[in-house]
Amino acid sequence: MKGLFDVAIIGSGFAGSLLAMVCRRLGRSVVLVERGSHPRFAIGESTSPLANLLLEELCDRYDLSRIRPLSAWGSWQRAHPGIGCGLKRGFTFYGHRLGLPFAGDPERSDQLLVAASPRDEVADTHWYRADFDAFLAGEARREGAEYLDRTRLDSVQASPWGFGLEGDRQGKRISLEAKFLADASGPGGFLHGALRLPSECFADLPATAGLYTHFSGVRRLDDLEVFRSPQPPPYPVDDAAVHHVFEGGWIWVLRFANGVTSAGVAATPALARDMRLGEGAAAWDRLLDRLPTVRSQFAQAQPLLPFVHRGRLPFRSGKAAGENWALLPSAAAFVDPLLSTGFPLTLLGLLRLAETIETSWGRESLPRRLRDYEAETLSEADRAALLISALFASLGDFPLFAALSKLYFAAASFAEASRRLRRPDSPRRFLCADHATFGPASAECCRLALGAFARGRPTAAEREALLERIDRAIEPVDVGGLRDRSRRNWHPVLAEDLLAGASKLSATRAEVEELLESSGFYAPSA
């Protein structure tokens, strides 16, 4: 098989398929090359308010009206009920001590609940990737992209057209040429190897390992007495990205409406060696033996697929773009599943790359725009890694872990509100890194935490000073009441918090009220 295309996209996960649709809307011929086939198992499943807003923006800009309903639970269920997903109302964290049952402190010092939406209709989702990716790949074909699955590429070289790709598809040689290459094949994917790009390490991030699969029969936490409370929580704690946090690692639990639950662990090298994670199911059992309350949650659970072990999760390419080629953020770097940072990072980069193709295709500005894209992609990955590194350092000190986590939630909620208000001066970088005060202050908090733990454990004085510094850093962007200690680590989504923060957003209360109405914050009156 031979073919000439404007754009060749390697990898048909959600990012590759979305880019293929955008390029078709821009009038470019596209070939979408997939090593495997759909449906397939994949993790990277949990969205966030910012990620869904970015998906909305992408769909609105490029008229992807069939995709836009997938940006919220309610519209998804009405438009595409057959595509598997889970309801995500927030982020749930519980701090555990290895070898001991979960304590359930009445003052909630060992938990953090951060709501992401006020009601189910506008809630976030967990993407059941087997269904979701297959649907998007089908939509890319519907838009006119040439789709080649079961295709193994083995070389790339310069050609008169731009790039030549050689490979094999089901025993037959194929030869493709494209003016532009985009790699969406994941960390260390095809272009990273084919172009012999350098790899780099994140400065302070441990070389964590992962072990994960899908389960049936995972109990809800609200069925376990220790997680019940006389006060109703801000949202049902299981309808969330659940994080069980402990010294050396953390376990995620994500529920889909089809009865499947995604669960896995990210562990530091020391814990991974201790648990012998490479042994799969046996290692999972050993880990649950150290976490009695989590063991109760998985008492009747059965794995639906073989466990996947990844000996090293973090990855960072030394380059992310060049002359007429680019790695999508998901191929340029991977930090950790903690805090669901992967989707917003990928969608931010996808929007930037799409705009670059839209405005600079065939123009002298393209090389400069690609250099900017590379710098932003790698800088944002580094910024996410800095925060995740500080969180891993503090896993054994849950109150400090919770405080550092609020740096993320403050930035994410501020960025979402600012983008919805369409403020021209709103932060455009991930984690509000370009905010004049919060950007440098939040980074300094992470560095101070890393320094304190590098010397052992922080002293009482260091710890109190760090907690106070985090609180001050959050203040300029706190539009969600995250600094309100009377809430004792339960943070609902309240209209009054956003209204009180109007001045921080350079908005009037009337403008924020209009935003609340237009975004579906309020339930329709009966």
Coordinates of C-alpha atoms in Angstrom, one line a residue:
M1 CA 0.0 0.0 0.0
K2 CA 1.2 3.5 -0.8
G3 CA -0.3 6.9 0.0
L4 CA 0.4 10.7 0.2
F5 CA -1.1 12.7 3.0
D6 CA -0.8 16.1 4.6
V7 CA -0.7 14.7 8.1
A8 CA 0.2 11.3 9.5
I9 CA -0.9 10.6 13.1
I10 CA 0.7 7.7 14.9
G11 CA -1.6 6.3 17.5
S12 CA -5.4 6.2 17.6
G13 CA -6.1 6.8 21.3
F14 CA -8.3 9.7 22.2
A15 CA -5.7 12.4 21.5
G16 CA -4.7 11.0 18.1
S17 CA -8.2 10.6 16.9
L18 CA -9.2 14.1 18.1
L19 CA -6.3 15.6 16.2
A20 CA -7.3 13.6 13.1
M21 CA -10.8 15.0 13.3
V22 CA -9.5 18.6 13.7
C23 CA -7.1 18.2 10.8
R24 CA -9.9 16.9 8.6
R25 CA -12.0 19.9 9.6
L26 CA -9.1 22.1 8.5
G27 CA -9.2 20.5 5.1
R28 CA -6.0 18.4 5.5
S29 CA -5.7 14.8 4.3
V30 CA -5.0 12.5 7.2
V31 CA -3.8 9.0 7.8
L32 CA -4.3 7.6 11.3
V33 CA -1.9 4.7 12.0
E34 CA -2.6 2.3 14.8
R35 CA -0.4 -0.6 15.9
G36 CA -3.2 -2.5 17.6
S37 CA -6.9 -2.4 17.1
H38 CA -10.1 -1.3 18.9
P39 CA -11.6 -2.0 21.4
R40 CA -8.6 -2.3 23.7
F41 CA -7.7 -2.0 27.4
A42 CA -6.1 1.3 28.4
I43 CA -5.7 3.4 31.6
G44 CA -5.7 7.1 31.8
E45 CA -9.4 7.2 32.5
S46 CA -10.4 10.1 34.8
T47 CA -11.3 13.6 33.7
S48 CA -11.5 16.9 35.6
P49 CA -13.5 20.2 35.2
L50 CA -10.6 21.8 33.3
A51 CA -10.1 18.8 31.0
N52 CA -13.8 18.8 30.1
L53 CA -13.7 22.5 29.5
L54 CA -10.8 22.1 27.2
L55 CA -12.7 19.4 25.3
E56 CA -15.6 21.7 25.0
E57 CA -13.3 24.5 23.6
L58 CA -11.8 22.1 21.1
C59 CA -15.2 20.8 19.9
D60 CA -16.7 24.4 19.6
R61 CA -13.7 25.7 17.7
Y62 CA -13.6 22.9 15.2
D63 CA -17.4 22.1 15.1
L64 CA -17.1 18.6 16.5
S65 CA -20.7 18.5 17.6
R66 CA -20.9 14.7 18.0
I67 CA -18.0 14.7 20.4
R68 CA -19.0 17.7 22.6
P69 CA -21.7 15.8 24.6
L70 CA -18.9 13.7 26.0
S71 CA -17.7 16.7 28.1
A72 CA -20.2 16.1 30.9
W73 CA -22.1 13.2 32.5
G74 CA -25.6 14.4 31.7
S75 CA -25.1 15.2 28.1
W76 CA -23.0 12.0 27.6
Q77 CA -25.9 9.8 28.9
R78 CA -28.4 11.5 26.6
A79 CA -26.3 11.5 23.5
H80 CA -24.2 8.4 23.8
P81 CA -25.5 6.0 26.5
G82 CA -23.9 3.0 24.8
I83 CA -20.3 4.4 25.4
G84 CA -19.1 3.2 28.8
C85 CA -18.2 5.8 31.4
G86 CA -18.3 6.5 35.1
L87 CA -19.7 9.4 37.2
K88 CA -17.0 11.6 38.7
R89 CA -18.3 14.2 41.2
G90 CA -14.9 14.9 42.8
F91 CA -11.6 13.8 44.2
T92 CA -11.6 11.5 47.3
F93 CA -8.4 11.0 49.3
Y94 CA -7.9 8.8 52.4
G95 CA -4.6 8.6 54.3
H96 CA -3.6 5.1 55.5
R97 CA -0.9 3.7 57.7
L98 CA 0.6 0.5 56.4
G99 CA -0.3 -2.5 58.5
L100 CA -3.2 -0.7 60.3
P101 CA -6.9 -0.2 59.5
F102 CA -8.0 3.2 58.3
A103 CA -8.4 5.4 61.4
G104 CA -11.3 7.6 60.4
D105 CA -10.3 10.6 62.5
P106 CA -13.5 12.5 63.6
E107 CA -11.7 15.7 62.7
R108 CA -11.1 14.4 59.2
S109 CA -7.4 15.0 59.3
D110 CA -6.9 11.7 57.4
Q111 CA -9.2 12.5 54.5
L112 CA -9.7 15.1 51.8
L113 CA -12.9 15.5 49.7
V114 CA -12.8 18.1 46.9
A115 CA -16.0 18.3 44.9
A116 CA -15.6 19.1 41.2
S117 CA -19.3 19.8 40.3
P118 CA -22.5 20.7 42.1
R119 CA -24.7 18.0 40.6
D120 CA -24.6 14.9 38.3
E121 CA -25.9 16.7 35.2
V122 CA -22.7 18.7 34.8
A123 CA -20.3 16.3 36.5
D124 CA -17.1 14.9 35.1
T125 CA -16.6 11.4 34.0
H126 CA -14.3 8.4 33.9
W127 CA -13.7 7.3 30.4
Y128 CA -14.0 3.6 29.8
R129 CA -11.3 3.7 27.2
A130 CA -12.2 0.5 25.4
D131 CA -15.5 2.2 24.3
F132 CA -14.3 5.8 24.3
D133 CA -11.2 5.3 22.1
A134 CA -13.1 3.0 19.7
F135 CA -15.8 5.6 19.3
L136 CA -13.4 8.4 18.6
A137 CA -11.4 6.3 16.1
G138 CA -14.7 5.6 14.3
E139 CA -15.5 9.3 14.3
A140 CA -12.1 10.1 12.8
R141 CA -12.9 7.7 10.0
R142 CA -16.3 9.3 9.6
E143 CA -14.6 12.6 9.1
G144 CA -12.5 11.2 6.3
A145 CA -9.3 10.1 7.9
E146 CA -7.6 7.0 6.4
Y147 CA -7.4 4.5 9.3
L148 CA -4.8 1.8 9.3
D149 CA -5.0 -0.5 12.3
R150 CA -2.7 -3.5 13.0
T151 CA 0.1 -1.6 11.4
R152 CA 3.6 -1.7 12.7
L153 CA 5.9 1.1 11.5
D154 CA 9.6 0.4 11.4
S155 CA 11.2 3.5 9.9
V156 CA 10.9 7.1 9.1
Q157 CA 13.0 9.1 6.7
A158 CA 13.0 12.4 4.7
S159 CA 11.2 12.3 1.4
P160 CA 10.4 14.8 -1.4
W161 CA 6.9 15.1 0.1
G162 CA 8.2 15.5 3.6
F163 CA 8.5 12.2 5.5
G164 CA 8.4 8.7 4.4
L165 CA 7.0 5.9 6.7
E166 CA 7.6 2.3 6.1
G167 CA 6.0 -0.6 7.9
D168 CA 3.9 -3.7 7.8
R169 CA 0.2 -4.2 7.9
Q170 CA -1.0 -7.8 8.4
G171 CA 1.9 -9.2 6.5
K172 CA 1.9 -6.6 3.6
R173 CA 4.5 -3.8 3.3
I174 CA 3.1 -0.3 3.4
S175 CA 4.8 3.0 2.3
L176 CA 3.3 6.3 3.4
E177 CA 4.4 9.9 2.9
A178 CA 3.2 12.9 4.9
K179 CA 4.1 16.6 5.1
F180 CA 3.6 16.6 8.9
L181 CA 4.0 13.9 11.5
A182 CA 2.2 13.8 14.9
D183 CA 2.9 11.1 17.4
A184 CA 0.1 10.1 19.8
S185 CA 1.5 6.6 20.5
G186 CA 2.3 7.2 24.2
P187 CA 5.4 7.7 26.2
G188 CA 8.5 6.6 24.4
G189 CA 6.4 5.9 21.3
F190 CA 7.3 5.4 17.7
L191 CA 8.8 8.8 16.8
H192 CA 10.9 8.9 20.0
G193 CA 12.6 5.8 19.0
A194 CA 12.7 6.3 15.2
L195 CA 14.1 9.8 15.5
R196 CA 16.5 8.8 18.3
L197 CA 15.3 11.5 20.6
P198 CA 17.0 12.0 23.9
S199 CA 15.3 10.9 27.2
E200 CA 15.6 12.9 30.4
C201 CA 14.5 12.4 34.0
F202 CA 12.3 14.6 36.1
A203 CA 14.6 16.1 38.7
D204 CA 12.9 15.0 41.9
L205 CA 10.3 12.5 40.9
P206 CA 10.9 8.9 42.0
A207 CA 11.1 6.2 39.4
T208 CA 7.7 4.8 40.3
A209 CA 6.3 1.5 39.1
G210 CA 2.7 0.7 38.4
L211 CA 0.4 -2.4 38.7
Y212 CA -3.2 -2.2 37.5
T213 CA -6.2 -3.9 35.9
H214 CA -10.0 -3.8 35.8
F215 CA -12.1 -5.6 38.4
S216 CA -15.6 -6.6 39.1
G217 CA -17.2 -6.8 42.6
V218 CA -15.4 -3.9 44.2
R219 CA -17.4 -2.7 47.2
R220 CA -18.4 0.9 47.6
L221 CA -16.7 2.7 50.5
D222 CA -20.0 3.9 51.8
D223 CA -20.8 0.2 52.5
L224 CA -17.9 0.2 55.0
E225 CA -18.7 1.6 58.5
V226 CA -15.4 3.5 58.9
F227 CA -16.2 5.7 55.9
R228 CA -19.7 6.6 57.0
S229 CA -20.4 10.0 58.6
P230 CA -23.4 11.5 60.4
Q231 CA -22.9 14.5 58.1
P232 CA -23.5 14.0 54.4
P233 CA -20.3 14.4 52.4
P234 CA -20.0 17.0 49.6
Y235 CA -20.8 14.2 47.1
P236 CA -21.0 10.4 47.2
V237 CA -17.4 9.5 48.0
D238 CA -17.3 6.6 45.5
D239 CA -18.6 8.7 42.6
A240 CA -15.1 10.2 42.3
A241 CA -11.5 9.5 41.7
V242 CA -10.7 7.6 44.9
H243 CA -7.1 7.8 46.2
H244 CA -5.9 5.5 49.0
V245 CA -2.7 7.2 50.1
F246 CA 0.1 5.6 52.2
E247 CA 3.8 5.8 52.7
G248 CA 5.5 4.8 49.5
G249 CA 2.5 4.9 47.1
W250 CA -1.2 5.2 46.4
I251 CA -4.0 3.2 45.0
W252 CA -6.7 4.5 42.6
V253 CA -10.2 3.3 42.4
L254 CA -12.4 4.5 39.5
R255 CA -16.0 3.1 39.0
F256 CA -17.7 2.8 35.6
A257 CA -21.5 2.5 35.2
N258 CA -21.1 -0.9 33.5
G259 CA -20.0 -2.6 36.7
V260 CA -16.3 -2.5 35.9
T261 CA -13.8 -0.8 38.3
S262 CA -10.3 0.4 37.4
A263 CA -7.8 0.0 40.2
G264 CA -4.1 0.0 40.5
V265 CA -1.1 1.2 42.5
A266 CA 1.8 3.6 41.8
A267 CA 4.7 2.8 44.1
T268 CA 8.1 4.2 44.8
P269 CA 11.0 1.9 43.9
A270 CA 11.5 0.8 47.5
L271 CA 7.9 -0.2 47.9
A272 CA 7.8 -1.8 44.4
R273 CA 10.8 -4.0 45.4
D274 CA 9.3 -4.9 48.7
M275 CA 6.0 -5.9 47.1
R276 CA 7.7 -7.5 44.1
L277 CA 5.2 -5.8 41.8
G278 CA 6.4 -7.7 38.8
E279 CA 4.6 -10.8 40.1
G280 CA 1.2 -9.3 39.3
A281 CA -1.8 -10.7 41.1
A282 CA 0.4 -12.1 44.0
A283 CA 1.9 -8.6 44.5
W284 CA -1.5 -7.0 44.6
D285 CA -2.6 -9.5 47.3
R286 CA 0.6 -8.7 49.3
L287 CA -0.1 -5.0 49.1
L288 CA -3.7 -5.4 50.2
D289 CA -2.4 -7.4 53.2
R290 CA -0.7 -4.2 54.3
L291 CA -3.9 -2.1 53.9
P292 CA -6.6 -3.9 55.8
T293 CA -9.4 -1.5 55.1
V294 CA -8.6 -1.5 51.3
R295 CA -8.5 -5.3 51.6
S296 CA -12.1 -5.1 52.8
Q297 CA -13.1 -3.0 49.8
F298 CA -11.7 -5.6 47.5
A299 CA -12.9 -8.7 49.5
Q300 CA -15.2 -9.9 46.7
A301 CA -13.4 -8.3 43.8
Q302 CA -12.2 -10.3 40.8
P303 CA -9.7 -9.1 38.2
L304 CA -11.3 -9.1 34.7
L305 CA -8.0 -8.9 32.8
P306 CA -4.4 -9.9 33.6
F307 CA -2.6 -7.4 35.7
V308 CA -0.3 -5.0 33.9
H309 CA 3.0 -4.2 35.4
R310 CA 5.0 -1.2 34.4
G311 CA 8.5 -1.1 35.9
R312 CA 8.9 2.6 35.4
L313 CA 6.0 5.1 35.0
P314 CA 7.7 8.5 34.6
F315 CA 9.0 9.4 31.2
R316 CA 10.2 12.6 29.7
S317 CA 11.5 13.1 26.1
G318 CA 14.3 15.7 25.7
K319 CA 12.5 17.0 22.6
A320 CA 8.8 17.3 21.7
A321 CA 8.8 18.9 18.2
G322 CA 11.0 19.7 15.2
E323 CA 10.7 20.6 11.6
N324 CA 7.2 19.5 10.6
W325 CA 6.8 17.0 13.4
A326 CA 5.5 17.0 17.0
L327 CA 4.9 14.7 19.9
L328 CA 1.5 15.2 21.6
P329 CA 2.0 15.8 25.3
S330 CA 1.0 12.2 26.1
A331 CA 3.9 11.0 24.0
A332 CA 6.3 13.7 25.1
A333 CA 6.0 13.0 28.9
F334 CA 4.2 11.0 31.6
V335 CA 4.4 11.9 35.2
D336 CA 1.9 9.9 37.3
P337 CA -1.8 9.2 37.4
L338 CA -2.1 11.2 40.7
L339 CA -4.5 14.1 40.4
S340 CA -5.6 13.1 36.9
T341 CA -3.2 15.6 35.3
G342 CA -2.7 13.7 32.1
F343 CA -6.0 14.7 30.4
P344 CA -5.7 18.5 30.9
L345 CA -2.0 18.4 29.9
T346 CA -2.8 16.5 26.7
L347 CA -5.8 18.7 25.8
L348 CA -4.0 21.9 26.4
G349 CA -1.3 20.7 24.0
L350 CA -3.8 19.4 21.5
L351 CA -5.5 22.8 21.4
R352 CA -2.1 24.5 20.8
L353 CA -1.0 22.1 18.1
A354 CA -4.4 22.4 16.4
E355 CA -4.1 26.2 16.4
T356 CA -0.6 26.0 15.1
I357 CA -1.7 23.8 12.1
E358 CA -4.7 26.0 11.6
T359 CA -2.8 29.3 11.5
S360 CA 0.7 28.4 10.4
W361 CA 0.4 25.6 7.9
G362 CA 2.6 26.3 4.9
R363 CA 3.8 29.6 6.4
E364 CA 7.2 30.8 7.6
S365 CA 5.8 31.0 11.1
L366 CA 5.4 27.3 11.5
P367 CA 9.0 26.4 12.8
R368 CA 8.7 29.2 15.4
R369 CA 5.2 28.0 16.5
L370 CA 6.5 24.4 16.8
R371 CA 9.4 25.6 19.0
D372 CA 7.0 27.4 21.2
Y373 CA 4.8 24.3 21.3
E374 CA 7.8 22.2 22.4
A375 CA 8.8 24.6 25.1
E376 CA 5.3 24.8 26.5
T377 CA 4.7 21.1 26.4
L378 CA 7.9 20.2 28.3
S379 CA 7.6 23.1 30.7
E380 CA 4.1 22.1 31.7
A381 CA 5.2 18.5 32.2
D382 CA 8.1 19.7 34.4
R383 CA 5.7 21.8 36.4
A384 CA 3.3 18.9 37.0
A385 CA 6.3 16.7 37.9
L386 CA 7.4 19.2 40.5
L387 CA 4.0 19.1 42.3
I388 CA 3.7 15.3 42.0
S389 CA 7.3 15.0 43.4
A390 CA 6.3 17.0 46.4
L391 CA 3.2 14.9 46.9
F392 CA 5.1 11.7 46.8
A393 CA 7.6 13.0 49.3
S394 CA 4.7 13.8 51.7
L395 CA 2.7 10.6 51.3
G396 CA 3.4 9.6 54.9
D397 CA 2.2 13.0 56.3
F398 CA -1.4 13.2 55.1
P399 CA -2.2 16.7 56.4
L400 CA 0.8 18.1 54.5
F401 CA -0.1 16.0 51.5
A402 CA -3.6 17.4 51.6
A403 CA -2.3 21.0 51.8
L404 CA 0.0 20.5 48.8
S405 CA -2.8 18.9 46.9
K406 CA -4.8 22.1 47.3
L407 CA -2.2 23.9 45.2
Y408 CA -3.5 21.8 42.3
F409 CA -7.2 22.3 43.1
A410 CA -6.8 26.0 43.6
A411 CA -5.1 26.4 40.3
A412 CA -7.5 24.1 38.4
S413 CA -10.7 25.8 39.7
F414 CA -9.2 29.3 39.0
A415 CA -8.1 28.3 35.5
E416 CA -11.5 26.9 34.7
A417 CA -13.5 29.9 35.9
S418 CA -11.1 32.3 34.2
R419 CA -11.3 30.5 30.9
R420 CA -15.1 30.4 31.1
L421 CA -15.2 34.1 31.7
R422 CA -13.0 34.5 28.6
R423 CA -10.6 36.9 30.3
P424 CA -7.8 37.8 27.9
D425 CA -5.3 38.0 30.8
S426 CA -6.3 34.6 32.3
P427 CA -3.6 32.1 33.0
R428 CA -3.0 29.9 29.9
R429 CA -0.4 27.6 31.4
F430 CA -1.1 24.4 33.3
L431 CA -1.3 24.9 37.1
C432 CA -1.5 28.6 36.5
A433 CA 2.3 28.7 36.2
D434 CA 2.0 32.1 34.4
H435 CA 0.0 33.7 37.2
A436 CA 2.1 36.5 38.5
T437 CA 2.0 35.6 42.2
F438 CA 0.6 32.0 42.5
G439 CA 2.9 30.6 39.8
P440 CA 6.2 31.3 41.6
A441 CA 4.8 30.9 45.1
S442 CA 3.3 27.4 44.4
A443 CA 6.6 26.2 42.8
E444 CA 8.5 27.5 45.9
C445 CA 6.2 25.6 48.2
C446 CA 6.9 22.4 46.3
R447 CA 10.6 23.0 46.4
L448 CA 10.5 23.7 50.2
A449 CA 8.6 20.5 50.8
L450 CA 11.1 18.5 48.7
G451 CA 14.0 20.1 50.6
A452 CA 12.5 19.4 54.0
F453 CA 11.8 15.7 53.2
A454 CA 15.3 15.3 51.6
R455 CA 16.7 16.1 55.0
G456 CA 14.5 13.5 56.7
R457 CA 11.1 14.6 58.0
P458 CA 10.3 18.3 58.5
T459 CA 10.6 19.6 62.0
A460 CA 7.4 20.8 63.7
A461 CA 8.5 24.4 63.0
E462 CA 9.3 23.7 59.3
R463 CA 6.0 21.9 58.9
E464 CA 4.0 24.8 60.3
A465 CA 5.9 27.3 58.3
L466 CA 5.3 25.3 55.1
L467 CA 1.6 24.9 55.8
E468 CA 1.3 28.7 56.3
R469 CA 3.2 29.3 53.1
I470 CA 1.0 27.0 51.1
D471 CA -2.1 28.8 52.5
R472 CA -0.6 32.2 51.5
A473 CA 0.3 30.9 48.0
I474 CA -3.3 29.7 47.4
E475 CA -5.0 32.9 48.5
P476 CA -4.8 34.9 45.2
V477 CA -6.5 32.1 43.2
D478 CA -8.7 30.5 45.8
V479 CA -12.2 30.7 44.4
G480 CA -13.4 27.5 45.9
G481 CA -13.1 28.0 49.7
L482 CA -10.1 25.8 49.9
R483 CA -8.6 27.9 52.7
D484 CA -11.7 27.6 54.9
R485 CA -10.5 25.4 57.8
S486 CA -14.0 25.2 59.3
R487 CA -14.8 22.8 56.4
R488 CA -12.3 20.3 57.9
N489 CA -11.1 19.0 54.5
W490 CA -14.6 18.6 53.0
H491 CA -14.9 21.1 50.1
P492 CA -18.2 21.3 48.2
V493 CA -18.7 23.4 45.1
L494 CA -20.6 26.5 46.3
A495 CA -21.8 29.4 44.2
E496 CA -21.0 31.8 47.1
D497 CA -17.3 30.9 47.0
L498 CA -17.0 31.7 43.3
L499 CA -19.0 34.9 43.8
A500 CA -16.8 35.9 46.7
G501 CA -13.8 35.4 44.5
A502 CA -15.1 37.6 41.6
S503 CA -12.4 40.3 42.1
K504 CA -9.6 37.7 41.9
L505 CA -11.0 36.8 38.5
S506 CA -11.1 40.4 37.5
A507 CA -14.9 40.0 37.2
T508 CA -18.0 41.5 38.7
R509 CA -20.4 39.5 40.8
A510 CA -22.9 39.9 37.9
E511 CA -20.5 38.4 35.5
V512 CA -19.8 35.5 37.8
E513 CA -23.6 35.0 38.3
E514 CA -24.1 34.9 34.6
L515 CA -21.3 32.3 34.3
L516 CA -23.0 30.1 36.9
E517 CA -26.2 30.3 35.0
S518 CA -24.6 29.6 31.6
S519 CA -22.5 26.7 32.8
G520 CA -25.4 24.8 34.2
F521 CA -24.3 25.2 37.8
Y522 CA -27.9 25.6 39.0
A523 CA -30.5 22.8 38.6
P524 CA -33.5 23.8 36.6
S525 CA -36.4 24.9 38.8
A526 CA -39.2 22.4 39.1

